[in-house]
Coordinates of C-alpha atoms and ligand atoms in Angstrom, one line a residue:
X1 CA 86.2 100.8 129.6
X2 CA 87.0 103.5 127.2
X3 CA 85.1 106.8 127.3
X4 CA 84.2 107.3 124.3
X5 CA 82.9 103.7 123.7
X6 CA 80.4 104.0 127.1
X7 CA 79.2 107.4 125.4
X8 CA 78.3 105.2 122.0
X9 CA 76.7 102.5 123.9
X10 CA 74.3 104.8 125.6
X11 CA 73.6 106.8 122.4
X12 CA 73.3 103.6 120.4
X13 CA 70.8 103.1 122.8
X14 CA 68.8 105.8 123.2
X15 CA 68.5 106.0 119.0
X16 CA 68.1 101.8 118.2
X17 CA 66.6 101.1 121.3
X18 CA 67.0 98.6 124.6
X19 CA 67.6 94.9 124.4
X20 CA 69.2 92.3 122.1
X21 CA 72.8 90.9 121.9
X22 CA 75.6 94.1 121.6
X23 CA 78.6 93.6 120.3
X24 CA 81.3 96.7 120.1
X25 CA 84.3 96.7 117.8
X26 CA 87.1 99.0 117.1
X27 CA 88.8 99.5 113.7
X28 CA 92.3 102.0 113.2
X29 CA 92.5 105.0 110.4
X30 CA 95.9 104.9 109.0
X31 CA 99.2 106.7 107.9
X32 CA 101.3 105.7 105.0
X33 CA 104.8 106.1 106.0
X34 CA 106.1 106.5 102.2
X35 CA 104.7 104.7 99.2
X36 CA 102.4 106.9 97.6
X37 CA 100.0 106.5 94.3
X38 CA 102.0 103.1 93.6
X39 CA 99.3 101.1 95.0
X40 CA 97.3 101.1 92.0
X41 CA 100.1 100.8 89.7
X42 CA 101.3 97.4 91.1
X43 CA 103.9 99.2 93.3
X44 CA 104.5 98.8 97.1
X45 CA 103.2 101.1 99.7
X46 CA 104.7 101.5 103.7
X47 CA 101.6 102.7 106.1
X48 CA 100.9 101.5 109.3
X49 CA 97.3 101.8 111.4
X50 CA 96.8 104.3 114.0
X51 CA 95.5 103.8 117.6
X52 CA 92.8 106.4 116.8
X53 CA 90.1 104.7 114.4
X54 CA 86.4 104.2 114.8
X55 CA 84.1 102.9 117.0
X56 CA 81.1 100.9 116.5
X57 CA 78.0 99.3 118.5
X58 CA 76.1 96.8 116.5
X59 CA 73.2 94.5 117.2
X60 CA 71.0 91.7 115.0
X61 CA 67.7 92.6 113.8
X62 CA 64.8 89.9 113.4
X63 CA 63.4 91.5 110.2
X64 CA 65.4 93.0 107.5
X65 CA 65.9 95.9 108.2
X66 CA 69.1 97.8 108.1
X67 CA 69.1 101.0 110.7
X68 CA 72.5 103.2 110.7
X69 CA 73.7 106.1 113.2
X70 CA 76.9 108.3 113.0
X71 CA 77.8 110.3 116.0
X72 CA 80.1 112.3 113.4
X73 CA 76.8 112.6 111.3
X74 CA 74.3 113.4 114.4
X75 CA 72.7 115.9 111.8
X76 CA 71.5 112.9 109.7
X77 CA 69.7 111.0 112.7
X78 CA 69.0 107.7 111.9
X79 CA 69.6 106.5 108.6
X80 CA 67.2 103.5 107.6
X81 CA 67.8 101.1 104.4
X82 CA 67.0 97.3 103.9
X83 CA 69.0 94.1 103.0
X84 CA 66.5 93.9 100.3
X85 CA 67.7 97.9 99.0
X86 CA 71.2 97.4 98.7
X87 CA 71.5 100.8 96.3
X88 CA 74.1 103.5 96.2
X89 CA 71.8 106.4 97.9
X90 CA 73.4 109.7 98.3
X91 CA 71.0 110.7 101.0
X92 CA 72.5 107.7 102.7
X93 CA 75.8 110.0 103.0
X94 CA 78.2 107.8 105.4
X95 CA 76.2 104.9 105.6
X96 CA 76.7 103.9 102.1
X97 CA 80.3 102.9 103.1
X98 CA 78.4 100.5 105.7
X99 CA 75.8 99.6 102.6
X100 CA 78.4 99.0 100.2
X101 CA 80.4 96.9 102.5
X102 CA 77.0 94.5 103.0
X103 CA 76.3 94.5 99.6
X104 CA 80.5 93.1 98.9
X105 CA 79.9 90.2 101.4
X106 CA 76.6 89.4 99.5
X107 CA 78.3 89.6 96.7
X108 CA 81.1 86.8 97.3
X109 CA 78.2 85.0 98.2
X110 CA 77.9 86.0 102.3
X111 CA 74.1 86.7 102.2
X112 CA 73.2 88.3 105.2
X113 CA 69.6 86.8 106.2
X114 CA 68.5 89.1 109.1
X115 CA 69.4 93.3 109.2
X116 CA 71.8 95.4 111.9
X117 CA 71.1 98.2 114.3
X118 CA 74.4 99.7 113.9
X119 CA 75.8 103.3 115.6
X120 CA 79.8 104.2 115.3
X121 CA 81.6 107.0 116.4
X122 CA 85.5 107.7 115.0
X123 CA 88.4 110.1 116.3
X124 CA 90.2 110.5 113.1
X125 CA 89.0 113.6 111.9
X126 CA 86.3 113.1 108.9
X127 CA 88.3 114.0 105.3
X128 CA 91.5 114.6 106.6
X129 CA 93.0 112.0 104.6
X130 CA 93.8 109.0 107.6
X131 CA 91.3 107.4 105.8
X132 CA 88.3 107.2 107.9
X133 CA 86.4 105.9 105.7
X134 CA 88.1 102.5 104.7
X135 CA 87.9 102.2 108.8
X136 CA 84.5 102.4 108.4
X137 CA 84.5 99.7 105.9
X138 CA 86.9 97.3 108.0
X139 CA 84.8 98.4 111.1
X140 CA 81.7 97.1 109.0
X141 CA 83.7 94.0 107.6
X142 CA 84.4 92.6 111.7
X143 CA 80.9 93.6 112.4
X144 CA 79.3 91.6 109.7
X145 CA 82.1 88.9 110.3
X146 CA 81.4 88.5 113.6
X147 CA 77.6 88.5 114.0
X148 CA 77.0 86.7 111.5
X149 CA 79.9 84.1 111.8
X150 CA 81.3 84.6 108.1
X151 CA 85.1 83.2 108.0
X152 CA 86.7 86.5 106.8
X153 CA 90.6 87.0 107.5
X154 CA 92.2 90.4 107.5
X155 CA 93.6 89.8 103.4
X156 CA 89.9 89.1 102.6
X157 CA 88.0 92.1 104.5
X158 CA 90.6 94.5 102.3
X159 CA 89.7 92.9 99.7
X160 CA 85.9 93.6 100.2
X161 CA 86.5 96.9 101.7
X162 CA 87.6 97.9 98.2
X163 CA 85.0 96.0 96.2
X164 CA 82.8 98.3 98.0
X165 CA 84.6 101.4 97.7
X166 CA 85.1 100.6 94.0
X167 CA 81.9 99.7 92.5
X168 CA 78.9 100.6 95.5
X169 CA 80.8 104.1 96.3
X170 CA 82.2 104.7 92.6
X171 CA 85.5 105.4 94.2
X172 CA 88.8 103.6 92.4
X173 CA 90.7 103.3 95.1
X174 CA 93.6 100.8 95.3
X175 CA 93.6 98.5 98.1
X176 CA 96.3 99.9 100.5
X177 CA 93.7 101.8 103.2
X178 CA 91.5 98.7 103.7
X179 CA 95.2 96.6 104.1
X180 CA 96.8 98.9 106.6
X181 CA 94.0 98.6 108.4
X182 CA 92.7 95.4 108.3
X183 CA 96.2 94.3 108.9
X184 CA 97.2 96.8 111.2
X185 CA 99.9 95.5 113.9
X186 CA 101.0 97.7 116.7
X187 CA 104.1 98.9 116.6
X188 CA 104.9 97.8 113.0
X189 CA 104.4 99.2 109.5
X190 CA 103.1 97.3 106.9
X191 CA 105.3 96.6 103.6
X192 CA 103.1 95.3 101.3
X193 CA 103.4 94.2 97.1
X194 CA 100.2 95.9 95.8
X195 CA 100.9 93.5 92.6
X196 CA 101.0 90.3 94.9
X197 CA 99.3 91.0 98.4
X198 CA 102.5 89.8 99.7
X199 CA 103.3 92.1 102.9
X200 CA 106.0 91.7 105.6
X201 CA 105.6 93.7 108.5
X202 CA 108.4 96.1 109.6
X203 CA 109.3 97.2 113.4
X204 CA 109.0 101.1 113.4
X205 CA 111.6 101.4 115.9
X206 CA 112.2 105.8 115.8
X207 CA 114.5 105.6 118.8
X208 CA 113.8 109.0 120.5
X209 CA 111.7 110.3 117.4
X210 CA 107.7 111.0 117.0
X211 CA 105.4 110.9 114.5
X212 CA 103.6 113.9 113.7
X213 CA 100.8 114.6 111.5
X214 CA 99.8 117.7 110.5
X215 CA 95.9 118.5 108.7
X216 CA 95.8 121.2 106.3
X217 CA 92.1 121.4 107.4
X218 CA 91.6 122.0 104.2
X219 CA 88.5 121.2 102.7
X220 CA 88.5 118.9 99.5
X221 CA 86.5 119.4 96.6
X222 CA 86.5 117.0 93.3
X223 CA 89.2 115.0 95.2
X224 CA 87.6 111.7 94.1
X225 CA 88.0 112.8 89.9
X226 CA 91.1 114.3 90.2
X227 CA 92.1 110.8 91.8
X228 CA 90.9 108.8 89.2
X229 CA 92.3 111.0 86.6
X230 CA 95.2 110.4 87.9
X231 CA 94.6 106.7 87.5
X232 CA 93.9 106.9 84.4
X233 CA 97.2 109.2 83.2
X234 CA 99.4 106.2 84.6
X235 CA 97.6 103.5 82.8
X236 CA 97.4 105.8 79.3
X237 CA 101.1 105.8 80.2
X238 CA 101.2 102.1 80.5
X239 CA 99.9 101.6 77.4
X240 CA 102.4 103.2 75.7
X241 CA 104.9 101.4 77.6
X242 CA 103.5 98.4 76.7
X243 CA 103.9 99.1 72.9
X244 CA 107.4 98.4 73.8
X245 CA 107.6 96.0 76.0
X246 CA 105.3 93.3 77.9
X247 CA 104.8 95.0 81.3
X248 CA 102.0 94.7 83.5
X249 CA 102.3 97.6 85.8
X250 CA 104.4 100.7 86.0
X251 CA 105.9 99.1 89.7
X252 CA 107.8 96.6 87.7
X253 CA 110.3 99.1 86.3
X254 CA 113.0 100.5 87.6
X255 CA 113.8 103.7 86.8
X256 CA 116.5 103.2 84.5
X257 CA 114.2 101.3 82.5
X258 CA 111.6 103.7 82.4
X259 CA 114.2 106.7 81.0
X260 CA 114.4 104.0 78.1
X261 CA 111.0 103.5 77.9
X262 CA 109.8 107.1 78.5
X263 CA 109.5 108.4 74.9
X264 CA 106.9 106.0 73.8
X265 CA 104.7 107.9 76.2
X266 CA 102.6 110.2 73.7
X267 CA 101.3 113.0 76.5
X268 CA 104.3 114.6 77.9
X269 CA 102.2 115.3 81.8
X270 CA 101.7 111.6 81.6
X271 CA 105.6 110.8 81.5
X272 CA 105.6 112.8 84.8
X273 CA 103.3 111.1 86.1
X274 CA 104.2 107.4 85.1
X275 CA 107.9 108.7 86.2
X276 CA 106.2 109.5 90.2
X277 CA 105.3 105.7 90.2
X278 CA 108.0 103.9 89.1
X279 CA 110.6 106.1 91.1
X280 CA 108.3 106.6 94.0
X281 CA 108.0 102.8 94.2
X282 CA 111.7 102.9 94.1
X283 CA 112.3 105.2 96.8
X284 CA 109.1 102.8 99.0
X285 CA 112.0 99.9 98.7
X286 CA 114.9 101.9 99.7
X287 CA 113.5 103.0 102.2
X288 CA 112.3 99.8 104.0
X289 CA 116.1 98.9 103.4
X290 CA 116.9 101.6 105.3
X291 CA 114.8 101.5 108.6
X292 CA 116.1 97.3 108.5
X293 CA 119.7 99.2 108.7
X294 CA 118.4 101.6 111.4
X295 CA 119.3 104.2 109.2
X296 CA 116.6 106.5 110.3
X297 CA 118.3 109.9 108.2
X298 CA 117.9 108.1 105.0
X299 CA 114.6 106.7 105.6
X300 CA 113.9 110.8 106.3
X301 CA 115.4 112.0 103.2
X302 CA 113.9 109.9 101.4
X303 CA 110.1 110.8 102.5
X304 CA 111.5 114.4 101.7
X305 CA 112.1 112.8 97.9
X306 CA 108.7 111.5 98.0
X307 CA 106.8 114.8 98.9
X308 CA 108.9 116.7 95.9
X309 CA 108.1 114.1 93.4
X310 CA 104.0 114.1 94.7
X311 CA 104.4 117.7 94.2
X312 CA 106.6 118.3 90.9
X313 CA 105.7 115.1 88.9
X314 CA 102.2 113.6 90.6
X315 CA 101.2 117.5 91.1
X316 CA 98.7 116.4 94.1
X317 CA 100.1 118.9 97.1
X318 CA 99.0 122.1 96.8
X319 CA 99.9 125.1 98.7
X320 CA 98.8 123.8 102.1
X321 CA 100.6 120.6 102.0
X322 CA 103.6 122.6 100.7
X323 CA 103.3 124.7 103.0
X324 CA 103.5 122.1 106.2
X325 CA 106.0 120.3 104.7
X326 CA 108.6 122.9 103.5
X327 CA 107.9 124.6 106.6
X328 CA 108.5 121.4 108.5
X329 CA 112.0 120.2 106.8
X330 CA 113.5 123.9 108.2
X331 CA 112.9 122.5 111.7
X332 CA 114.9 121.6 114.3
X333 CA 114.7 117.7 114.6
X334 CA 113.1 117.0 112.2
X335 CA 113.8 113.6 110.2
X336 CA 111.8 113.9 107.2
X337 CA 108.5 115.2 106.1
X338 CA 105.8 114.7 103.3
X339 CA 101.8 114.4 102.3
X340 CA 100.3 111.4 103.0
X341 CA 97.3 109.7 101.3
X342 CA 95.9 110.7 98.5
X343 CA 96.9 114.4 98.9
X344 CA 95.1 117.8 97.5
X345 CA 94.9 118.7 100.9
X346 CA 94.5 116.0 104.0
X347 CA 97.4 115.4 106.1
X348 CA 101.4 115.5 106.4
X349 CA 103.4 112.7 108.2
X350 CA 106.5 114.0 110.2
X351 CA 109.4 112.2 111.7
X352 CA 110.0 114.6 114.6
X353 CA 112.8 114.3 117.4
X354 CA 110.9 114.0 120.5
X355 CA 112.0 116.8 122.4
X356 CA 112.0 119.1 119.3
X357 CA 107.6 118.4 119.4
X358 CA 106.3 121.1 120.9
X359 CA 108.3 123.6 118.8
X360 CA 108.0 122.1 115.4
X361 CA 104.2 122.0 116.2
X362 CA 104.2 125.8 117.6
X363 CA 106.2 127.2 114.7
X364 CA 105.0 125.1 111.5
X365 CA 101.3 125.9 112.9
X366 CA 102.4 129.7 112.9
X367 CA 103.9 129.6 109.5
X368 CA 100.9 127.8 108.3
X369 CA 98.5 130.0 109.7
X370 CA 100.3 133.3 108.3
X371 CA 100.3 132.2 105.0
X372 CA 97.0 130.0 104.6
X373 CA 94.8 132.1 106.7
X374 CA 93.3 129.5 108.9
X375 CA 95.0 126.6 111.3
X376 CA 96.2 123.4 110.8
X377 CA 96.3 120.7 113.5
X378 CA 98.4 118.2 114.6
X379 CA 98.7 114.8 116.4
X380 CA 101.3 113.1 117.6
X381 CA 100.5 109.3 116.8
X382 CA 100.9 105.7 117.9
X383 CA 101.0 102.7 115.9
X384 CA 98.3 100.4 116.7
X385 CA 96.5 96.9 115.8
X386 CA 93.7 96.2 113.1
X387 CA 90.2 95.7 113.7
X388 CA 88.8 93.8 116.5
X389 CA 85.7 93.1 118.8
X390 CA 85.6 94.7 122.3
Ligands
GLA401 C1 94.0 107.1 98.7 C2 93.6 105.7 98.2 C3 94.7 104.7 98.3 C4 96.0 105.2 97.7 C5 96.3 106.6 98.2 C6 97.5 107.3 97.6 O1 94.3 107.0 100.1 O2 92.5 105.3 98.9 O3 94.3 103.5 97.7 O4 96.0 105.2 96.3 O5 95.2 107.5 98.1 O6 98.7 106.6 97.8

């Protein structure tokens, strides 16, 4: 057995206590590939789950009790709440991702009638954009699932995943973290229709290439509003749009039907904006095209397209992402490069010739570390499966 799931079994019970029925369970963080910001705007997205994710211990209770403990969050000790308290707390720090998540099954009618002793532990590095906390909702979705018996396929846990993040956490995400990971399949990217749920998934066959993330180690401030204003510029964009014609999302155009459209947008940042969506979703189904055609350099050039509209039009980079990315297209080897995930900080993704690794990692970590003033760090990642029970 793993390591680091022995470690969490012996903490979980040294801080819940011996005895009882454990169950352990696994979910992924993830990496979107290309497809960025179209997920709320009916678009399609490209991100795969990760083989690094977070681990979780969990246990029924005979009362109703809920009792909650973070290895990331030793600090916080155990955090105690109660099927019966089912309330945003921000003293409840992580666990209200674990909360929420209880409160979405009770709310499509999946009443939990007894509480959990729960402990996790994750290896994606907390904030850094590979969503750790969506893997803490799916992790809580096959826990839940599972011990209680609840019939909940992969579409469905996204779907509560979200509900939780949305209304319990006050976050307005769209629903492409919870789907990567829920639906996670090694080896394989998932292209999915964020207007449908349909989803295909893709071989990511790199032939003799890597991928590399790089975290700006930044850390993030007011990420969550400036994410939702975003939202809210593209759908003040739709609006106008649809003064014009009857669209329901910004993902239905193409782009030569947005330059038609463009001028019934009133704000001028908002056109911007709108324009990242619709030619960013573009760019998501070109490139799938590509990889089918095993034509890896256009699939790169295109993620390089991606990060310059995320940066000119969407304005989320910043000067670290900017920084790793610029720094990483003037690399040997290297395929493409952009942000990934919501951006202001977070990571990069990197399509990196395999024996061109070491160097990109030694002289993009120097550039960034001379102009930035602190380090970022980087992983070289495999593709792995969705959520499932140890
Ligand atoms: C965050 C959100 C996702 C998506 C990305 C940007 O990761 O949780 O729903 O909008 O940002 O593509």
């Amino acid at each position: 057995m793993i390591q680091i799931l022995e470690d969490l079994k012996k903490t979980f019970t040294e801080k819940m206590g011996p005895g009882g029925e454990i169950l352990c369970f696994f979910a992924p963080g993830r990496v979107n590939l290309i497809g960025e910001h179209t997920d709320y705007n009916g678009g399609h997205v490209f991100p795969c789950a990760l083989t690094v994710g977070t681990y979780g211990v969990a246990r029924k209770r005979t009362d109703s009790k809920l009792r909650f403990y973070s290895a990331n969050f030793d600090e916080l000790g155990v955090i105690e709440s109660d099927l019966h308290e089912l309330t945003y707390k921000k003293e409840d720090d992580w666990a209200n991702y674990v909360k929420g998540v209880i409160w979405a099954f009770k709310e499509h009618g999946m009443v939990l009638d007894q509480g959990i002793d729960f402990a996790c532990v994750g290896n994606i590095p907390n904030k850094s954009g590979l969503s750790s906390s969506a893997s803490l909702e799916i992790l809580t979705c096959k826990v839940i699932a599972d011990i209680f018996k609840f019939d909940v396929d992969g579409v469905l846990a996204s779907k509560l995943g979200q509900y939780a993040e949305n209304h319990f956490v006050g976050v307005n995400c769209g629903i492409m973290d919870q789907f990567a990971i829920a639906m996670g399949k090694a080896g394989h990217a998932v292209f999915l229709d964020t207007a449908t749920l349909e989803y295909e998934y893709a071989p990511i066959d790199l032939a003799g290439y890597r991928i590399v993330i790089g975290n700006t180690n930044k850390v993030r401030r007011l990420e969550d509003s400036k994410y939702n204003e975003r939202r809210s510029q593209c759908e003040a964009a739709l609006a106008d749009i649809q003064t014009l014609m009857p669209v329901k999302a910004l993902g239905e155009l193409t782009l030569d039907e947005f330059d038609l459209v463009a001028y019934a947008i009133k704000d001028p940042v908002n056109v911007r904006r709108a324009r990242h969506a619709v030619s960013e979703n573009q760019r998501t189904l070109r490139a799938v095209k590509a990889l089918q055609n095993k034509d890896l350099t256009t699939f790169g050039r295109l993620m390089n397209a991606s990060h310059v509209s995320l940066r000119d039009d969407y304005e989320v980079t910043g000067i670290e992402l900017d920084t790793l990315v610029e720094t990483a297209w003037q690399q040997e080897g290297v395929l493409g490069a952009r942000m990934t995930g919501a951006g202001f900080g977070g990571c990069s993704v990197s399509i990196v010739r395999e024996d061109c690794v070491d160097a990109f990692i030694e002289n993009v970590g120097r550039v960034y570390k001379e102009r930035i003033g602190y380090a970022a760090d980087f992983y070289v990642v495999e593709i792995g499966d969705g959520p499932k029970q140890l």
